XYZ file of C-alpha atoms in Angstrom:
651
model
C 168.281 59.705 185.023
C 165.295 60.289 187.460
C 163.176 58.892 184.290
C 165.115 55.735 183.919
C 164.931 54.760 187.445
C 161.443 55.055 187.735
C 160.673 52.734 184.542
C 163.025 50.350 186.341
C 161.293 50.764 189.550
C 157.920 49.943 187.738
C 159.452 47.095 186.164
C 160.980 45.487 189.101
C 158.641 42.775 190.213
C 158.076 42.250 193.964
C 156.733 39.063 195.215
C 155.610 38.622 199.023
C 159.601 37.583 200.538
C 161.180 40.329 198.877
C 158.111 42.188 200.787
C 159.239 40.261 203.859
C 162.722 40.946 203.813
C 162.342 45.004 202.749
C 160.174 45.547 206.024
C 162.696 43.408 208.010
C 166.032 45.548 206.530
C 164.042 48.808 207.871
C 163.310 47.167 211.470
C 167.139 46.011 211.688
C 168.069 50.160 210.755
C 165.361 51.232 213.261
C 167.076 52.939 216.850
C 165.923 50.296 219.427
C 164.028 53.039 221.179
C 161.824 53.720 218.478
C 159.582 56.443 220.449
C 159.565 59.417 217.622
C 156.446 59.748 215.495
C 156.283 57.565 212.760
C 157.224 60.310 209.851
C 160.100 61.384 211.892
C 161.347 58.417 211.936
C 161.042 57.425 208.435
C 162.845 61.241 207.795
C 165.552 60.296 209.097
C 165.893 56.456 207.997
C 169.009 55.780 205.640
C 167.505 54.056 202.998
C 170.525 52.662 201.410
C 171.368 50.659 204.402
C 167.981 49.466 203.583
C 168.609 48.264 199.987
C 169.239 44.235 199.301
C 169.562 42.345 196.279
C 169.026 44.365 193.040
C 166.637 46.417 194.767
C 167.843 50.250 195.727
C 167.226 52.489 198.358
C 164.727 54.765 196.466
C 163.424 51.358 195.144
C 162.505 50.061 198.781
C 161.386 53.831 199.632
C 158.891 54.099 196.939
C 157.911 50.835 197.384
C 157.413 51.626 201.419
C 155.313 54.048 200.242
C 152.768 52.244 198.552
C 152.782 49.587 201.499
C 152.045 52.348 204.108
C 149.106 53.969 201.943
C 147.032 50.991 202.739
C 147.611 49.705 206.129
C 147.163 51.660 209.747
C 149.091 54.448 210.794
C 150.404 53.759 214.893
C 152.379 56.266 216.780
C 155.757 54.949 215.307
C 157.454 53.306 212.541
C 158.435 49.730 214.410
C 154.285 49.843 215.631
C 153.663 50.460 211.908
C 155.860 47.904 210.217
C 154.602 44.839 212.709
C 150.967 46.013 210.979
C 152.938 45.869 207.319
C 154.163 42.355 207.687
C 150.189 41.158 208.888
C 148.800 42.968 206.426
C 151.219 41.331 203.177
C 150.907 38.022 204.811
C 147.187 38.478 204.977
C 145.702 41.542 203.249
C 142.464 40.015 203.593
C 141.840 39.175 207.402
C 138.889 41.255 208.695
C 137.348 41.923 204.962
C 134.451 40.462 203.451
C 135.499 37.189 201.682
C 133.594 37.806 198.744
C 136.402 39.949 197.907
C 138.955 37.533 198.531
C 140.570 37.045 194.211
C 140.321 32.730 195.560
C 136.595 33.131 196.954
C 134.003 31.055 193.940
C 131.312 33.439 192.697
C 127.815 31.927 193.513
C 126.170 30.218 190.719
C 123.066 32.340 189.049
C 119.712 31.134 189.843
C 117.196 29.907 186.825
C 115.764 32.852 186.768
C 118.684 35.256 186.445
C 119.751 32.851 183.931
C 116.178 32.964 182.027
C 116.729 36.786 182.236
C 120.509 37.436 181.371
C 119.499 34.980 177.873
C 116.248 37.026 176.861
C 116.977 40.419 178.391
C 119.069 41.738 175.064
C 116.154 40.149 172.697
C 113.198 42.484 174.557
C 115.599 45.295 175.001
C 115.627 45.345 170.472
C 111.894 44.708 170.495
C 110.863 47.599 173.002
C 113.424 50.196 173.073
C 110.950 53.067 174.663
C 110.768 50.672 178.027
C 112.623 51.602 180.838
C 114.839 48.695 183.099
C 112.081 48.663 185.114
C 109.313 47.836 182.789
C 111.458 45.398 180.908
C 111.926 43.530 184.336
C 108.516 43.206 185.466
C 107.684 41.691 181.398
C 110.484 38.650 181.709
C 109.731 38.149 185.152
C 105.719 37.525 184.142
C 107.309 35.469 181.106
C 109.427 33.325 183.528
C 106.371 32.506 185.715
C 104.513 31.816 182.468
C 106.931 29.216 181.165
C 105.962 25.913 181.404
C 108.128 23.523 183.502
C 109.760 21.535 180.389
C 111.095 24.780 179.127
C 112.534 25.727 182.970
C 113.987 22.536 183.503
C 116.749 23.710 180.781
C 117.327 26.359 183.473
C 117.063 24.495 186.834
C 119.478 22.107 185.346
C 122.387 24.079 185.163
C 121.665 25.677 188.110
C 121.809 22.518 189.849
C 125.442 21.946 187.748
C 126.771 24.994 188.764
C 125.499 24.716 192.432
C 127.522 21.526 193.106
C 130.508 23.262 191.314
C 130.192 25.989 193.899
C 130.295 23.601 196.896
C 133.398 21.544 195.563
C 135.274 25.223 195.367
C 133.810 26.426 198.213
C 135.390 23.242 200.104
C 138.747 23.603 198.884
C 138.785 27.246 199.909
C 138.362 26.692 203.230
C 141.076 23.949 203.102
C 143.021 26.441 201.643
C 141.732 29.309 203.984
C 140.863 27.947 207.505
C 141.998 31.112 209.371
C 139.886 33.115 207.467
C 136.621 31.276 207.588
C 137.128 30.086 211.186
C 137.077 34.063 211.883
C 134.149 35.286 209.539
C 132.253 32.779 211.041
C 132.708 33.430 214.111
C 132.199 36.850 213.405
C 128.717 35.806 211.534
C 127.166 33.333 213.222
C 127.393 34.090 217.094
C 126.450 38.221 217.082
C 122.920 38.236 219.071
C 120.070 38.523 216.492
C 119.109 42.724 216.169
C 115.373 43.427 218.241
C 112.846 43.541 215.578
C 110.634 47.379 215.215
C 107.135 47.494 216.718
C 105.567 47.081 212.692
C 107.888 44.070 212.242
C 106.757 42.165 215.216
C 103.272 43.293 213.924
C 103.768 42.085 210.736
C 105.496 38.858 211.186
C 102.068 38.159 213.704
C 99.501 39.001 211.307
C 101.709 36.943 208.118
C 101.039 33.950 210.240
C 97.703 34.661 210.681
C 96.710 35.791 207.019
C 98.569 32.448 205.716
C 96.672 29.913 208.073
C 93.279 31.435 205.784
C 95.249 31.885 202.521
C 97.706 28.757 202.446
C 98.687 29.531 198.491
C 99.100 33.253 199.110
C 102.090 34.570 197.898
C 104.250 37.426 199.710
C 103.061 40.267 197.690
C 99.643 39.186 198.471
C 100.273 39.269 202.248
C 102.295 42.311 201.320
C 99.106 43.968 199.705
C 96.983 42.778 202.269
C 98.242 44.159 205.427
C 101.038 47.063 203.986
C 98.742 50.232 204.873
C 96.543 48.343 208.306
C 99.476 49.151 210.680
C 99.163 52.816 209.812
C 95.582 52.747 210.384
C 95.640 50.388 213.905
C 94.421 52.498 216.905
C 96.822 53.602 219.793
C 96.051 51.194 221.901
C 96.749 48.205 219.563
C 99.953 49.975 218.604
C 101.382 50.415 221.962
C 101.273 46.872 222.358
C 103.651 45.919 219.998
C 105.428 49.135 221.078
C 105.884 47.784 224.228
C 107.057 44.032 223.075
C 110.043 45.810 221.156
C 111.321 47.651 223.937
C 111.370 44.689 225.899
C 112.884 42.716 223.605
C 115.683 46.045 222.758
C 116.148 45.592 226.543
C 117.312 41.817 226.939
C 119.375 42.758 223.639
C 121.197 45.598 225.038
C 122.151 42.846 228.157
C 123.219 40.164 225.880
C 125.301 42.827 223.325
C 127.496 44.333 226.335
C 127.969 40.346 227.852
C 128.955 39.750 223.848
C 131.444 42.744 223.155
C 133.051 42.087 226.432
C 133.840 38.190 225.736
C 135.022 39.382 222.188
C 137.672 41.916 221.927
C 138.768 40.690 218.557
C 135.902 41.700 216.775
C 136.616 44.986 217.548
C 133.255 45.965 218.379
C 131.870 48.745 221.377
C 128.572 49.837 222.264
C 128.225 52.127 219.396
C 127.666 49.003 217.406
C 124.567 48.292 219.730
C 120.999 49.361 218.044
C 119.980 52.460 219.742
C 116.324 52.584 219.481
C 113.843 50.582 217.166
C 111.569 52.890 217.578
C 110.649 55.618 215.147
C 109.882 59.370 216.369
C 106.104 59.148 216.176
C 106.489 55.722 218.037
C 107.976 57.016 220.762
C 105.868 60.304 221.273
C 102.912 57.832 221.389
C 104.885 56.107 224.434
C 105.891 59.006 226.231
C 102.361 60.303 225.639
C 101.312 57.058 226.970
C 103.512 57.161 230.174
C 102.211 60.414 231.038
C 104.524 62.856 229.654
C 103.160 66.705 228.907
C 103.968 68.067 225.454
C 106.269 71.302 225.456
C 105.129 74.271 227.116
C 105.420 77.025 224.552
C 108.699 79.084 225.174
C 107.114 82.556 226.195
C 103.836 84.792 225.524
C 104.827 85.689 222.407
C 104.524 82.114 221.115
C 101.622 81.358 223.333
C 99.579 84.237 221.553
C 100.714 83.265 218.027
C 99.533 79.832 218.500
C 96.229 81.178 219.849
C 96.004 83.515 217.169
C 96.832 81.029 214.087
C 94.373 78.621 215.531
C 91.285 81.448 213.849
C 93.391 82.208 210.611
C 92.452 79.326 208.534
C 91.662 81.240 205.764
C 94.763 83.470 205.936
C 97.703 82.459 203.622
C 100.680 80.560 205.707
C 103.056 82.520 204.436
C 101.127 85.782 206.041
C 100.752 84.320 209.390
C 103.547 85.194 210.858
C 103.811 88.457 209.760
C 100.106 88.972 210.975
C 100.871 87.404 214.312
C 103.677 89.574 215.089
C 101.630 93.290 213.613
C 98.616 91.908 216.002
C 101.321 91.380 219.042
C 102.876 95.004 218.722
C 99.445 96.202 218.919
C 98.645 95.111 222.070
C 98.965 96.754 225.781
C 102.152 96.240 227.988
C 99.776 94.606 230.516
C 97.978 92.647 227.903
C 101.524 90.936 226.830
C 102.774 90.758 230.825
C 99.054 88.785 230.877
C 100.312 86.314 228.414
C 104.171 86.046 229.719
C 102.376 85.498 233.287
C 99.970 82.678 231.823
C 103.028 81.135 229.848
C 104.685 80.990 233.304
C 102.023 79.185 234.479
C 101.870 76.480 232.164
C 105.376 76.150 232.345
C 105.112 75.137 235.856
C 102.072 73.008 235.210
C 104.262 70.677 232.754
C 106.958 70.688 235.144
C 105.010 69.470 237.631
C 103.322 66.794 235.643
C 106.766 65.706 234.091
C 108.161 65.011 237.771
C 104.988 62.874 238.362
C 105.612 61.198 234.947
C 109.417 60.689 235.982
C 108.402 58.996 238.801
C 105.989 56.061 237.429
C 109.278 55.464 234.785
C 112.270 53.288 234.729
C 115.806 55.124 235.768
C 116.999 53.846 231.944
C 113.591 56.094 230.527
C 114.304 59.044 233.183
C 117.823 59.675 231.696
C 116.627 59.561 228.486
C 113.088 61.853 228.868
C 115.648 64.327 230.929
C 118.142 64.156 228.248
C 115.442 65.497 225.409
C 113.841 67.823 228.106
C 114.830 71.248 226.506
C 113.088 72.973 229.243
C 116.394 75.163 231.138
C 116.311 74.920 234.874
C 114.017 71.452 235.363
C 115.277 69.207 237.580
C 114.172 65.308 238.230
C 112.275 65.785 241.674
C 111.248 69.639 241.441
C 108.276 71.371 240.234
C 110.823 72.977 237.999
C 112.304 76.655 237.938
C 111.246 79.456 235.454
C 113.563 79.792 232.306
C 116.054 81.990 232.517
C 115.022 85.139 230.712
C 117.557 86.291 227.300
C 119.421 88.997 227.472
C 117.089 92.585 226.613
C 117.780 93.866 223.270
C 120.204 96.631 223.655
C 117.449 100.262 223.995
C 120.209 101.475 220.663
C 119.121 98.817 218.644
C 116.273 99.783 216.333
C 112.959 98.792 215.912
C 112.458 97.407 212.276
C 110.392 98.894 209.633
C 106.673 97.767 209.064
C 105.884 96.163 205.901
C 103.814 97.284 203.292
C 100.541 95.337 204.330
C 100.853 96.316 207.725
C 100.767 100.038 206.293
C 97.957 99.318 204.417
C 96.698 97.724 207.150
C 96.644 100.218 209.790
C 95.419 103.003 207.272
C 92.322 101.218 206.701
C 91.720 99.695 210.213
C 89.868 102.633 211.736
C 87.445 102.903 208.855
C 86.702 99.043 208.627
C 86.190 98.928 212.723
C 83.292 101.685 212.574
C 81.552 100.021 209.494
C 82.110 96.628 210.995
C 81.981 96.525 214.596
C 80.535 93.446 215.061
C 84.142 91.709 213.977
C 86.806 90.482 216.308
C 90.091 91.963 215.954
C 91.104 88.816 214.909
C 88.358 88.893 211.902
C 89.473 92.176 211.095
C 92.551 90.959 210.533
C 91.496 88.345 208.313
C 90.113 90.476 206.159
C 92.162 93.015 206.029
C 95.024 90.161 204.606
C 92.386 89.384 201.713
C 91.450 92.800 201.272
C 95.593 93.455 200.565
C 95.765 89.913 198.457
C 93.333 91.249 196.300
C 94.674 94.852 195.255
C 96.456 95.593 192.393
C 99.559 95.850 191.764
C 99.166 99.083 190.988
C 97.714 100.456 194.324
C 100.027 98.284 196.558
C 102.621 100.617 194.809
C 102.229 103.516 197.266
C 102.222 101.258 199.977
C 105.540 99.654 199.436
C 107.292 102.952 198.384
C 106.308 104.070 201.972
C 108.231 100.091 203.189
C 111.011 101.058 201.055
C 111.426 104.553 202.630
C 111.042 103.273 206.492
C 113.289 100.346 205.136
C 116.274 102.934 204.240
C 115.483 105.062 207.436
C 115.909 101.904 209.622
C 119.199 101.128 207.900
C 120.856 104.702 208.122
C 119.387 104.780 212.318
C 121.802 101.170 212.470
C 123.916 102.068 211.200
C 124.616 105.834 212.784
C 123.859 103.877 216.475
C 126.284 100.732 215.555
C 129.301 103.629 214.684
C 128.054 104.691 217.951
C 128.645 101.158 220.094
C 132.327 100.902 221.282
C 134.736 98.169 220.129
C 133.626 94.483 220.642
C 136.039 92.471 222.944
C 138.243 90.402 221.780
C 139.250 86.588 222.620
C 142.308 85.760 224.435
C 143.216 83.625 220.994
C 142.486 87.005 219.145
C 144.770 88.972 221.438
C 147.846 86.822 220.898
C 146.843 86.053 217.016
C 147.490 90.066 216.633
C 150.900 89.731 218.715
C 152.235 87.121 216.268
C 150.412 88.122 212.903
C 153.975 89.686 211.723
C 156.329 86.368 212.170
C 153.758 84.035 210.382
C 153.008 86.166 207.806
C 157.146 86.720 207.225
C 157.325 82.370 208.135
C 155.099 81.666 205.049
C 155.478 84.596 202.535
C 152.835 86.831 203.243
C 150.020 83.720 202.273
C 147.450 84.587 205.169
C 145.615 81.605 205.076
C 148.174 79.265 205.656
C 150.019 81.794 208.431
C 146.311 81.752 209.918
C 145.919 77.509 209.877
C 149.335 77.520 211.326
C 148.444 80.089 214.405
C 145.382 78.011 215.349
C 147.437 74.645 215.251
C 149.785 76.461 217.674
C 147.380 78.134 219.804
C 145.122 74.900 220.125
C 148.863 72.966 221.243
C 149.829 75.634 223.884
C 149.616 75.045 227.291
C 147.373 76.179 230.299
C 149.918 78.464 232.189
C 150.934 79.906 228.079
C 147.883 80.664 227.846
C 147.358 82.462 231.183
C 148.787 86.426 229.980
C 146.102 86.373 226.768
C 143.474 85.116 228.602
C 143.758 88.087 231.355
C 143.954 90.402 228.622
C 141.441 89.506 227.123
C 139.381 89.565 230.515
C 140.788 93.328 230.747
C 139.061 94.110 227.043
C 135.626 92.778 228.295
C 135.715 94.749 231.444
C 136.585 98.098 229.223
C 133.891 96.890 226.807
C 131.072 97.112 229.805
C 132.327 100.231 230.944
C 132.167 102.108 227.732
C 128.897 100.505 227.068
C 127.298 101.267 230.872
C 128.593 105.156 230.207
C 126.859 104.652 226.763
C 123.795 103.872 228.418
C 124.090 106.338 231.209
C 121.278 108.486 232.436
C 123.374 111.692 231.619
C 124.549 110.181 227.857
C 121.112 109.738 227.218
C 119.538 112.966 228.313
C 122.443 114.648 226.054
C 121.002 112.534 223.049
C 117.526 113.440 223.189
C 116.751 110.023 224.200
C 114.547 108.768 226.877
C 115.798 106.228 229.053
C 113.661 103.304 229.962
C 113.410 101.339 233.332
C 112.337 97.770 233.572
C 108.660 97.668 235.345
C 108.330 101.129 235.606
C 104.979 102.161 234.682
C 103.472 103.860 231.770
C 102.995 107.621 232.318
C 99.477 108.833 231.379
C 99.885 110.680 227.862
C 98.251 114.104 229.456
C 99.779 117.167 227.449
C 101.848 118.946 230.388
C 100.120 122.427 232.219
C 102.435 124.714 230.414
C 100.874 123.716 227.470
C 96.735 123.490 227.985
C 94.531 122.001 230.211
C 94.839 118.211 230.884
C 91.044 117.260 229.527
C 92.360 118.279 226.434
C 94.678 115.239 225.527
C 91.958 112.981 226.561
C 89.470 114.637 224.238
C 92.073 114.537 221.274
C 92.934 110.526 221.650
C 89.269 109.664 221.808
C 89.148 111.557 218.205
C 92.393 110.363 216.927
C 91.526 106.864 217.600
C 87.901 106.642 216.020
C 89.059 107.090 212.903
C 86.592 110.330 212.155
C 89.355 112.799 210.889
C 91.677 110.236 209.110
C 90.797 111.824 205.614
C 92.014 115.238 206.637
C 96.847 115.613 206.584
C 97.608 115.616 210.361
C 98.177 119.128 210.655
C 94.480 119.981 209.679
C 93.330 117.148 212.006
C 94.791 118.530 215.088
C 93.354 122.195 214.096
C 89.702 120.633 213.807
C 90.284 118.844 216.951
C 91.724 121.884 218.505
C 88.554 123.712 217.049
C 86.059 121.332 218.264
C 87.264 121.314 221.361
C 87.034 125.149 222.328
C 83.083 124.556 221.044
C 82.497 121.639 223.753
C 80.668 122.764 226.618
C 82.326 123.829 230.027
C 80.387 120.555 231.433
C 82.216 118.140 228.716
C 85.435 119.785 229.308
C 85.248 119.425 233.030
C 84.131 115.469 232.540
C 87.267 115.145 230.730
C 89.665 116.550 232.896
C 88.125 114.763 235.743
C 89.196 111.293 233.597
C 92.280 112.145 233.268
C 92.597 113.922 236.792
C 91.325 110.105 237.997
C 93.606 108.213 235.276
C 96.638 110.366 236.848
C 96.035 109.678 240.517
C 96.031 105.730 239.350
C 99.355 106.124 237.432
C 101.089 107.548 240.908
C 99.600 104.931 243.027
C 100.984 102.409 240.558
C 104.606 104.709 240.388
C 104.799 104.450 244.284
C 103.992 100.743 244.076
C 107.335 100.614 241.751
C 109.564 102.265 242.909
C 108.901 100.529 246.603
C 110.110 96.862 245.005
C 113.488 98.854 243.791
C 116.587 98.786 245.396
C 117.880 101.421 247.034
C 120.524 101.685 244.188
C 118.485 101.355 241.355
C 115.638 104.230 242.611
C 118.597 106.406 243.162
C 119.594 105.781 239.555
C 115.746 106.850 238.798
C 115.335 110.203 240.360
C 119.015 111.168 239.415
C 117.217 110.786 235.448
C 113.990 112.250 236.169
C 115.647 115.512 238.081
C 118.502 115.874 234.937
C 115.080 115.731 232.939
C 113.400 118.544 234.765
C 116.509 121.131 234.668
C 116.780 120.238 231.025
C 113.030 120.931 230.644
C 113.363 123.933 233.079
C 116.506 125.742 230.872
């Protein structure tokens, strides 16, 4: 049954009035308040009240089907069928007329007609050429031909050319509205502002062809296609400067256009944005004063330093080199670079808001708008970046790679045999000395990488089982209310329960929305808490951990009094450090140290202990110094730790 009415429906041949009348029968059946949405309305439409003729009601639905699949879709069904009737009456209005069945195909020119007739000849004769090669061959042969043998060509071309123009005339009899509105559409949108290179180019083409009359445009093409790459700045920003200006009167002329032509359907997205490319407009800004980026913090400050000597180190060892050489510095060596990145910072800040000010308002938006720097402001010497969040102390440190093993092992030795080297020398070549080992002996090295590797994992994962609960989102919180009667809605399929949650939760209101969002601000307040009693002095004394304190100085490594004498560590870093003992396993090393040093002199020993005696009273100055800038809260925080430390130490 179902089979025999669609053959019919296919059958049944619709011509534009039956059209007509099928979208007028579903206006008539329409409520006169037609304010549902559009699908609602067609839901409920009775479809045999619809039917005329010998057409049926599934007939006209099916058929309304394939008329609403290619025309707008408005808020409701009367909006949509006003757009129906335009659209059959006119289905090409607003479309390119070349696509119009009625519009005459242009006629060929000789050439394409030379090539169409000889193309499939070639083709046989040179079947290894490519489309390309077999182009550039007829179009030599066409140039070659002499002019008795083209006139074959131009005279048909001339045939078919006033053949074009007879059609061409009747179609516009025939289609007035839609020519009228193309060309309007064509002929009176303000010319696009040429790029800096075009206004170049089209300058120096009028120039080349006053010396070379007969020149044809690959010639010019040849002659001046790689000068504009070559032309110094200051050439360059002259044409740079003629485009803007011309990009500005456009800009005036598009708005005054759009606005006096709302049936074009055009806004000020349409307008060309910049006609400029990137390295164009660097060059201006560059030009107009502006100060290249400031680099983010030290970090990247001494990495750019640093990569400036590594020439001869690999890129993709750089980085990896950069970062080794940056954990090996001194606290106060990397405060010295965050200080002097803070100091450029303000320098380009300050010579942006001078640059700002010798700019139009139009280029002050826009250099503000790319500015990336956080905190500047137009008028101000700018404020510092706000610092990132501190990684969490749990978090730990990752492994060192196999090179930087190897690395450090044979640092010591290569500094006494080679002191005349920078560190960044040494580091040089120390990344060709690991380039060129074998295989074979950078074995050890990574089996010690893969070890560290699985040590680091195991420590994440032990202190991320450790972390409480993440907080969750006030969509989250509800989501987990409701999971049950969407899953039960659509059968247990999650994905679709999920879509249909979001489409709710994204449609509810402000004051719905009001209970999940304070519980979810109740989970992030219990998330702090358990993570501040994580991180608590008394949490981490428990754990064996050692808390650390923002500022606070570093203590002088002296071995404490109940152990030995304070000269003692002193003695045993200066021998740790110069590499001497590194052939011995560390527990023989500390016994020769331990060894040597009970055969040094009473007069050494004292000299020692009076260096670290001196480098103690200097860590307590600097300890005073800190804990003066804390607040009263935070230095009570401070001793609370360091007097839990002491009866731990003292039990």
């Amino acid at each position: 049954m179902n089979g025999e009415m669609d053959s019919s429906t296919k059958d049944q041949v619709w011509t534009q009035d039956d059209l007509l009348n099928l979208l007028e029968a579903m206006k008539v059946n329409l409520p006169q308040k037609d304010l549902a949405k559009y699908k609602t309305s067609e839901s409920h439409l009775d479809w045999e009240k619809v039917a005329f003729n010998s057409f049926t009601g599934e007939m006209c639905k099916q058929k309304w089907n394939e008329v609403s699949k290619v025309i707008r879709k408005f808020r409701t069904l009367t909006e949509l069928i006003f757009d129906a009737q335009d659209f059959i009456k006119n289905p090409y209005k607003g479309k390119k007329l070349k696509k119009h069945p009625d519009f005459p195909k242009k006629p060929l020119t000789p050439y394409f007609r030379f090539f169409i007739e000889k193309r499939a000849k070639y083709a046989k004769l040179h079947p290894e050429m490519s489309n390309l090669d077999l182009t550039k061959i007829l179009s030599m042969k066409y140039r070659g031909l002499p002019d008795k043998k083209k006139k074959k060509y131009l005279e048909d071309f001339q045939k078919d050319k006033e053949t074009f123009g007879h059609s061409m005339s009747k179609f516009r009899e025939d289609h007035p509205d839609l020519v009228e509105s193309m060309a309007k559409k064509g002929s009176n949108v303000p010319e696009k502002p040429r790029t800096p290179q075009q206004l170049w180019y089209s300058h120096e083409k009028k120039a080349f062809l006053k010396t070379h009359a007969d020149a044809t445009t690959k010639d010019i093409k040849d002659s001046l296609g790689k000068q504009w790459t070559q032309l110094s700045d200051k050439k360059r920003l002259k044409w740079i400067a003629k485009s803007l200006e011309m990009h500005k009167a456009y800009e005036e002329v598009m708005k005054g256009f759009i606005e006096t032509h709302p049936e074009l359907n055009m806004s000020n997205e349409d307008i060309v944005k910049s006609t400029l490319t990137k390295a164009e407009r660097h060059l201006k800004d560059k030009s107009d004063g502006r100060p290249d980026k400031p680099p983010p913090n030290g970090y990247s400050m001494f990495c750019a330093e640093l990569m400036s000597s590594m020439k001869d180190v690999p890129s993709t060892e750089r980085m990896v080199m950069c970062s080794q050489q940056w954990k090996l510095l001194k606290q106060n060596e990397k405060d010295g670079y965050q200080k002097r990145c803070e100091q450029q910072r303000q320098y380009v800040c300050y010579l942006l808001s001078v640059c700002l000010q010798s700019i139009s308002e139009e280029e002050q938006q826009r250099v503000l708008g790319e500015q990336k720097m956080i905190g500047f402001k137009k008028g101000s010497g700018g404020s510092k970046k706000k610092s990132r969040a501190k990684p969490s102390p749990e978090k730990p440190k990752r492994p060192i790679s196999a090179m930087f093993i190897f690395s450090e092992e044979k640092r010591p030795k290569l500094q006494q045999e080679r002191p005349d080297l920078s560190d960044s020398e040494l580091t040089r070549l120390l990344a060709r000395m690991w380039n060129e080992l074998s295989d074979k002996k950078k074995e050890k090295y990574k089996r010690l990488e893969t070890v560290l590797k699985a040590e680091s994992v195991k420590k994440g994962q032990e202190e991320r089982s450790r972390l409480p609960d993440t907080p969750k989102t006030a969509q989250d919180i509800w989501q987990q209310s409701v999971i049950g009667d969407y899953l039960a809605r659509f059968k247990n399929d999650r994905p679709k329960a999920q879509k249909a949650m979001e489409a709710t939760w994204n449609t509810m209101e402000k004051k719905e929305k009001i209970m999940w969002i304070k519980k979810a601000a109740e989970d992030q307040k219990r998330y702090e808490r358990e993570l501040s009693e994580m991180r608590s002095p008394a949490t981490i004394i428990a754990s064996g951990k050692k808390m650390k304190f923002d500022g606070e100085p570093k203590k002088n490594p002296i071995v404490s009094v109940f152990l030995m004498e304070n000269g003692y560590q002193k003695f045993s870093q200066e021998m740790l450090s110069n590499g001497e003992l590194n052939h011995l396993p560390m527990k023989e090393r500390m016994g020769e140290i331990g060894g040597r040093w009970q055969r040094q002199p009473q007069k050494e020993k004292d000299r020692y202990k009076k260096i670290a005696e001196e480098k103690q009273k200097l860590y307590k100055v600097e300890l005073e110094r800190w804990l003066a800038s804390l607040s009263s809260q935070e230095r009570n925080v401070y001793k609370e730790y360091n007097s839990q430390c002491y009866h731990k130490l003292s039990l």
